[in-house]
Amino acid sequence: MKMITTRGWRRPWLALLGSVAVVFVAFSLLPYLSLEPARSRVPVPTGLRWYYPLLVVHVVCGAIAMLSGCVQIWPWFRRRHPRAHRRLGRLYVFGGVLPAGLIGLVIGALSPFGPVIRVSNVLLALLWLTFTVAGHRSARQQQMAEHQKWMIRSFALTMSVITNRIWGVAAAIALMPQLHTTFAGNEELLRQAIAGIAGWLGWTLPLLSTQWWLEHRSSRPSGEVRDSPAPVGG
């Protein structure tokens, strides 16, 4: 038992992931806590007064999902504090993903960055909600193996907002030199292309990688020790 407990601390990637999540949330959330539309990192469509309040709730709930999810995938926390794990899982589901995902369906379909990213946003929100609801239902039915798989997929989409930003920088570096050629000097088209590439790659690649990992993990011999993230919600 001592060996299992000690191993819970030998996962530097957990510390790195948590640190990245905290820094990202601090950078993304603070402007919206002022409740000033002028500080929004996403342009607010004119004539839609309700858009900004929904955006604020979406960002706050997304931050809750991200931070609570980072704790939930910590195996030591799950083993040592199962009751807290279940409570934090409910916060992840009902205080994080569900409100953020439902709002994401609305504001994602109205993104100012063009139709390509709108399709990506809506599909991402639908999958995020579906995976999370499936994971919660599996936990209620005591199907813990399925619960874990669904919640790992859900968490991958939760964290995809970070990889979205990374691909955004990469796309900007690659496409900006083409402003006066491919995009004929149209900065709006360039912006939409960057947003579309970042939006799609930001969540599809993490999800595909997660699915590959789950399948690879399930193909191991039954007697092999599996060092895997803990289920996120229950």
PDB file of N, CA and C in Angstrom, residues 57-113:
ATOM      1  N   VAL A  57     -20.398  33.597 -18.070  1.00  0.00           N
ATOM      2  CA  VAL A  57     -20.764  32.355 -17.375  1.00  0.00           C
ATOM      3  C   VAL A  57     -20.037  31.165 -18.004  1.00  0.00           C
ATOM      4  N   HIS A  58     -19.955  31.169 -19.321  1.00  0.00           N
ATOM      5  CA  HIS A  58     -19.257  30.087 -20.028  1.00  0.00           C
ATOM      6  C   HIS A  58     -17.790  30.010 -19.599  1.00  0.00           C
ATOM      7  N   VAL A  59     -17.137  31.148 -19.520  1.00  0.00           N
ATOM      8  CA  VAL A  59     -15.724  31.179 -19.139  1.00  0.00           C
ATOM      9  C   VAL A  59     -15.548  30.728 -17.684  1.00  0.00           C
ATOM     10  N   VAL A  60     -16.405  31.206 -16.801  1.00  0.00           N
ATOM     11  CA  VAL A  60     -16.302  30.835 -15.385  1.00  0.00           C
ATOM     12  C   VAL A  60     -16.538  29.342 -15.194  1.00  0.00           C
ATOM     13  N   CYS A  61     -17.581  28.814 -15.811  1.00  0.00           N
ATOM     14  CA  CYS A  61     -17.877  27.387 -15.675  1.00  0.00           C
ATOM     15  C   CYS A  61     -16.805  26.527 -16.341  1.00  0.00           C
ATOM     16  N   GLY A  62     -16.257  27.009 -17.456  1.00  0.00           N
ATOM     17  CA  GLY A  62     -15.159  26.291 -18.084  1.00  0.00           C
ATOM     18  C   GLY A  62     -13.941  26.236 -17.178  1.00  0.00           C
ATOM     19  N   ALA A  63     -13.681  27.327 -16.450  1.00  0.00           N
ATOM     20  CA  ALA A  63     -12.562  27.347 -15.509  1.00  0.00           C
ATOM     21  C   ALA A  63     -12.801  26.351 -14.368  1.00  0.00           C
ATOM     22  N   ILE A  64     -14.038  26.275 -13.903  1.00  0.00           N
ATOM     23  CA  ILE A  64     -14.376  25.302 -12.854  1.00  0.00           C
ATOM     24  C   ILE A  64     -14.129  23.887 -13.346  1.00  0.00           C
ATOM     25  N   ALA A  65     -14.564  23.592 -14.567  1.00  0.00           N
ATOM     26  CA  ALA A  65     -14.360  22.257 -15.127  1.00  0.00           C
ATOM     27  C   ALA A  65     -12.873  21.947 -15.261  1.00  0.00           C
ATOM     28  N   MET A  66     -12.096  22.896 -15.729  1.00  0.00           N
ATOM     29  CA  MET A  66     -10.672  22.661 -15.946  1.00  0.00           C
ATOM     30  C   MET A  66      -9.942  22.394 -14.634  1.00  0.00           C
ATOM     31  N   LEU A  67     -10.157  23.243 -13.626  1.00  0.00           N
ATOM     32  CA  LEU A  67      -9.435  23.101 -12.371  1.00  0.00           C
ATOM     33  C   LEU A  67      -9.882  21.873 -11.585  1.00  0.00           C
ATOM     34  N   SER A  68     -11.191  21.625 -11.536  1.00  0.00           N
ATOM     35  CA  SER A  68     -11.669  20.445 -10.819  1.00  0.00           C
ATOM     36  C   SER A  68     -11.258  19.174 -11.539  1.00  0.00           C
ATOM     37  N   GLY A  69     -11.243  19.198 -12.857  1.00  0.00           N
ATOM     38  CA  GLY A  69     -10.820  18.032 -13.623  1.00  0.00           C
ATOM     39  C   GLY A  69      -9.362  17.683 -13.390  1.00  0.00           C
ATOM     40  N   CYS A  70      -8.512  18.690 -13.241  1.00  0.00           N
ATOM     41  CA  CYS A  70      -7.091  18.432 -12.986  1.00  0.00           C
ATOM     42  C   CYS A  70      -6.895  17.695 -11.664  1.00  0.00           C
ATOM     43  N   VAL A  71      -7.709  18.028 -10.663  1.00  0.00           N
ATOM     44  CA  VAL A  71      -7.626  17.313  -9.387  1.00  0.00           C
ATOM     45  C   VAL A  71      -8.167  15.901  -9.530  1.00  0.00           C
ATOM     46  N   GLN A  72      -9.234  15.744 -10.299  1.00  0.00           N
ATOM     47  CA  GLN A  72      -9.886  14.453 -10.428  1.00  0.00           C
ATOM     48  C   GLN A  72      -9.017  13.397 -11.110  1.00  0.00           C
ATOM     49  N   ILE A  73      -8.115  13.796 -11.987  1.00  0.00           N
ATOM     50  CA  ILE A  73      -7.292  12.798 -12.667  1.00  0.00           C
ATOM     51  C   ILE A  73      -6.074  12.398 -11.839  1.00  0.00           C
ATOM     52  N   TRP A  74      -5.953  12.929 -10.637  1.00  0.00           N
ATOM     53  CA  TRP A  74      -4.862  12.592  -9.735  1.00  0.00           C
ATOM     54  C   TRP A  74      -5.196  11.296  -9.021  1.00  0.00           C
ATOM     55  N   PRO A  75      -4.570  10.163  -9.344  1.00  0.00           N
ATOM     56  CA  PRO A  75      -4.924   8.877  -8.734  1.00  0.00           C
ATOM     57  C   PRO A  75      -4.811   8.872  -7.213  1.00  0.00           C
ATOM     58  N   TRP A  76      -3.807   9.536  -6.666  1.00  0.00           N
ATOM     59  CA  TRP A  76      -3.652   9.589  -5.207  1.00  0.00           C
ATOM     60  C   TRP A  76      -4.869  10.223  -4.554  1.00  0.00           C
ATOM     61  N   PHE A  77      -5.374  11.288  -5.137  1.00  0.00           N
ATOM     62  CA  PHE A  77      -6.536  11.969  -4.576  1.00  0.00           C
ATOM     63  C   PHE A  77      -7.757  11.057  -4.591  1.00  0.00           C
ATOM     64  N   ARG A  78      -7.943  10.337  -5.665  1.00  0.00           N
ATOM     65  CA  ARG A  78      -9.097   9.441  -5.765  1.00  0.00           C
ATOM     66  C   ARG A  78      -9.021   8.325  -4.718  1.00  0.00           C
ATOM     67  N   ARG A  79      -7.830   7.745  -4.554  1.00  0.00           N
ATOM     68  CA  ARG A  79      -7.694   6.635  -3.609  1.00  0.00           C
ATOM     69  C   ARG A  79      -7.819   7.089  -2.158  1.00  0.00           C
ATOM     70  N   ARG A  80      -7.227   8.219  -1.838  1.00  0.00           N
ATOM     71  CA  ARG A  80      -7.194   8.664  -0.451  1.00  0.00           C
ATOM     72  C   ARG A  80      -8.447   9.421  -0.041  1.00  0.00           C
ATOM     73  N   HIS A  81      -9.120  10.033  -0.996  1.00  0.00           N
ATOM     74  CA  HIS A  81     -10.287  10.861  -0.664  1.00  0.00           C
ATOM     75  C   HIS A  81     -11.457  10.544  -1.601  1.00  0.00           C
ATOM     76  N   PRO A  82     -12.006   9.333  -1.542  1.00  0.00           N
ATOM     77  CA  PRO A  82     -13.082   8.961  -2.471  1.00  0.00           C
ATOM     78  C   PRO A  82     -14.329   9.819  -2.337  1.00  0.00           C
ATOM     79  N   ARG A  83     -14.663  10.224  -1.126  1.00  0.00           N
ATOM     80  CA  ARG A  83     -15.860  11.062  -0.954  1.00  0.00           C
ATOM     81  C   ARG A  83     -15.659  12.429  -1.592  1.00  0.00           C
ATOM     82  N   ALA A  84     -14.488  13.028  -1.368  1.00  0.00           N
ATOM     83  CA  ALA A  84     -14.194  14.320  -1.994  1.00  0.00           C
ATOM     84  C   ALA A  84     -14.125  14.171  -3.512  1.00  0.00           C
ATOM     85  N   HIS A  85     -13.634  13.038  -3.956  1.00  0.00           N
ATOM     86  CA  HIS A  85     -13.578  12.777  -5.401  1.00  0.00           C
ATOM     87  C   HIS A  85     -14.978  12.790  -6.005  1.00  0.00           C
ATOM     88  N   ARG A  86     -15.926  12.156  -5.331  1.00  0.00           N
ATOM     89  CA  ARG A  86     -17.298  12.134  -5.857  1.00  0.00           C
ATOM     90  C   ARG A  86     -17.920  13.526  -5.848  1.00  0.00           C
ATOM     91  N   ARG A  87     -17.690  14.262  -4.780  1.00  0.00           N
ATOM     92  CA  ARG A  87     -18.256  15.612  -4.703  1.00  0.00           C
ATOM     93  C   ARG A  87     -17.642  16.542  -5.744  1.00  0.00           C
ATOM     94  N   LEU A  88     -16.337  16.434  -5.904  1.00  0.00           N
ATOM     95  CA  LEU A  88     -15.677  17.273  -6.907  1.00  0.00           C
ATOM     96  C   LEU A  88     -16.097  16.852  -8.309  1.00  0.00           C
ATOM     97  N   GLY A  89     -16.394  15.556  -8.476  1.00  0.00           N
ATOM     98  CA  GLY A  89     -16.889  15.091  -9.766  1.00  0.00           C
ATOM     99  C   GLY A  89     -18.228  15.711 -10.108  1.00  0.00           C
ATOM    100  N   ARG A  90     -19.094  15.838  -9.102  1.00  0.00           N
ATOM    101  CA  ARG A  90     -20.396  16.486  -9.341  1.00  0.00           C
ATOM    102  C   ARG A  90     -20.208  17.959  -9.702  1.00  0.00           C
ATOM    103  N   LEU A  91     -19.223  18.602  -9.049  1.00  0.00           N
ATOM    104  CA  LEU A  91     -18.936  19.993  -9.399  1.00  0.00           C
ATOM    105  C   LEU A  91     -18.453  20.085 -10.838  1.00  0.00           C
ATOM    106  N   TYR A  92     -17.595  19.155 -11.245  1.00  0.00           N
ATOM    107  CA  TYR A  92     -17.101  19.128 -12.624  1.00  0.00           C
ATOM    108  C   TYR A  92     -18.256  19.011 -13.613  1.00  0.00           C
ATOM    109  N   VAL A  93     -19.203  18.129 -13.299  1.00  0.00           N
ATOM    110  CA  VAL A  93     -20.314  17.872 -14.220  1.00  0.00           C
ATOM    111  C   VAL A  93     -21.326  19.004 -14.198  1.00  0.00           C
ATOM    112  N   PHE A  94     -21.857  19.308 -12.998  1.00  0.00           N
ATOM    113  CA  PHE A  94     -23.007  20.207 -12.904  1.00  0.00           C
ATOM    114  C   PHE A  94     -22.624  21.680 -12.747  1.00  0.00           C
ATOM    115  N   GLY A  95     -21.436  21.945 -12.239  1.00  0.00           N
ATOM    116  CA  GLY A  95     -21.003  23.333 -12.110  1.00  0.00           C
ATOM    117  C   GLY A  95     -20.047  23.764 -13.184  1.00  0.00           C
ATOM    118  N   GLY A  96     -19.543  22.779 -13.948  1.00  0.00           N
ATOM    119  CA  GLY A  96     -18.571  23.089 -14.978  1.00  0.00           C
ATOM    120  C   GLY A  96     -19.038  22.770 -16.373  1.00  0.00           C
ATOM    121  N   VAL A  97     -19.025  21.484 -16.728  1.00  0.00           N
ATOM    122  CA  VAL A  97     -19.245  21.095 -18.116  1.00  0.00           C
ATOM    123  C   VAL A  97     -20.661  21.386 -18.598  1.00  0.00           C
ATOM    124  N   LEU A  98     -21.673  20.983 -17.831  1.00  0.00           N
ATOM    125  CA  LEU A  98     -23.044  21.140 -18.337  1.00  0.00           C
ATOM    126  C   LEU A  98     -23.403  22.598 -18.636  1.00  0.00           C
ATOM    127  N   PRO A  99     -23.231  23.526 -17.680  1.00  0.00           N
ATOM    128  CA  PRO A  99     -23.550  24.917 -18.044  1.00  0.00           C
ATOM    129  C   PRO A  99     -22.635  25.486 -19.113  1.00  0.00           C
ATOM    130  N   ALA A 100     -21.338  25.183 -19.035  1.00  0.00           N
ATOM    131  CA  ALA A 100     -20.409  25.714 -20.037  1.00  0.00           C
ATOM    132  C   ALA A 100     -20.707  25.142 -21.408  1.00  0.00           C
ATOM    133  N   GLY A 101     -21.040  23.848 -21.468  1.00  0.00           N
ATOM    134  CA  GLY A 101     -21.326  23.219 -22.751  1.00  0.00           C
ATOM    135  C   GLY A 101     -22.613  23.705 -23.376  1.00  0.00           C
ATOM    136  N   LEU A 102     -23.656  23.838 -22.565  1.00  0.00           N
ATOM    137  CA  LEU A 102     -24.940  24.311 -23.092  1.00  0.00           C
ATOM    138  C   LEU A 102     -24.824  25.746 -23.603  1.00  0.00           C
ATOM    139  N   ILE A 103     -24.127  26.576 -22.850  1.00  0.00           N
ATOM    140  CA  ILE A 103     -23.923  27.949 -23.311  1.00  0.00           C
ATOM    141  C   ILE A 103     -23.017  27.962 -24.542  1.00  0.00           C
ATOM    142  N   GLY A 104     -22.055  27.039 -24.557  1.00  0.00           N
ATOM    143  CA  GLY A 104     -21.155  26.964 -25.704  1.00  0.00           C
ATOM    144  C   GLY A 104     -21.882  26.672 -27.007  1.00  0.00           C
ATOM    145  N   LEU A 105     -22.973  25.920 -26.918  1.00  0.00           N
ATOM    146  CA  LEU A 105     -23.769  25.658 -28.120  1.00  0.00           C
ATOM    147  C   LEU A 105     -24.305  26.958 -28.722  1.00  0.00           C
ATOM    148  N   VAL A 106     -24.679  27.877 -27.843  1.00  0.00           N
ATOM    149  CA  VAL A 106     -25.291  29.138 -28.298  1.00  0.00           C
ATOM    150  C   VAL A 106     -24.230  30.115 -28.784  1.00  0.00           C
ATOM    151  N   ILE A 107     -23.278  30.430 -27.906  1.00  0.00           N
ATOM    152  CA  ILE A 107     -22.290  31.440 -28.286  1.00  0.00           C
ATOM    153  C   ILE A 107     -21.324  30.897 -29.337  1.00  0.00           C
ATOM    154  N   GLY A 108     -21.126  29.582 -29.341  1.00  0.00           N
ATOM    155  CA  GLY A 108     -20.260  28.998 -30.365  1.00  0.00           C
ATOM    156  C   GLY A 108     -20.853  29.118 -31.748  1.00  0.00           C
ATOM    157  N   ALA A 109     -22.185  29.005 -31.827  1.00  0.00           N
ATOM    158  CA  ALA A 109     -22.858  29.135 -33.123  1.00  0.00           C
ATOM    159  C   ALA A 109     -22.883  30.574 -33.616  1.00  0.00           C
ATOM    160  N   LEU A 110     -22.557  31.518 -32.731  1.00  0.00           N
ATOM    161  CA  LEU A 110     -22.562  32.938 -33.093  1.00  0.00           C
ATOM    162  C   LEU A 110     -21.152  33.528 -33.074  1.00  0.00           C
ATOM    163  N   SER A 111     -20.155  32.676 -33.168  1.00  0.00           N
ATOM    164  CA  SER A 111     -18.777  33.155 -33.112  1.00  0.00           C
ATOM    165  C   SER A 111     -18.518  34.220 -34.177  1.00  0.00           C
ATOM    166  N   PRO A 112     -17.819  35.291 -33.794  1.00  0.00           N
ATOM    167  CA  PRO A 112     -17.498  36.330 -34.781  1.00  0.00           C
ATOM    168  C   PRO A 112     -16.355  35.939 -35.710  1.00  0.00           C
ATOM    169  N   PHE A 113     -15.813  34.731 -35.541  1.00  0.00           N
ATOM    170  CA  PHE A 113     -14.651  34.324 -36.325  1.00  0.00           C
ATOM    171  C   PHE A 113     -15.007  33.467 -37.533  1.00  0.00           C
TER     172      PHE A 113
END
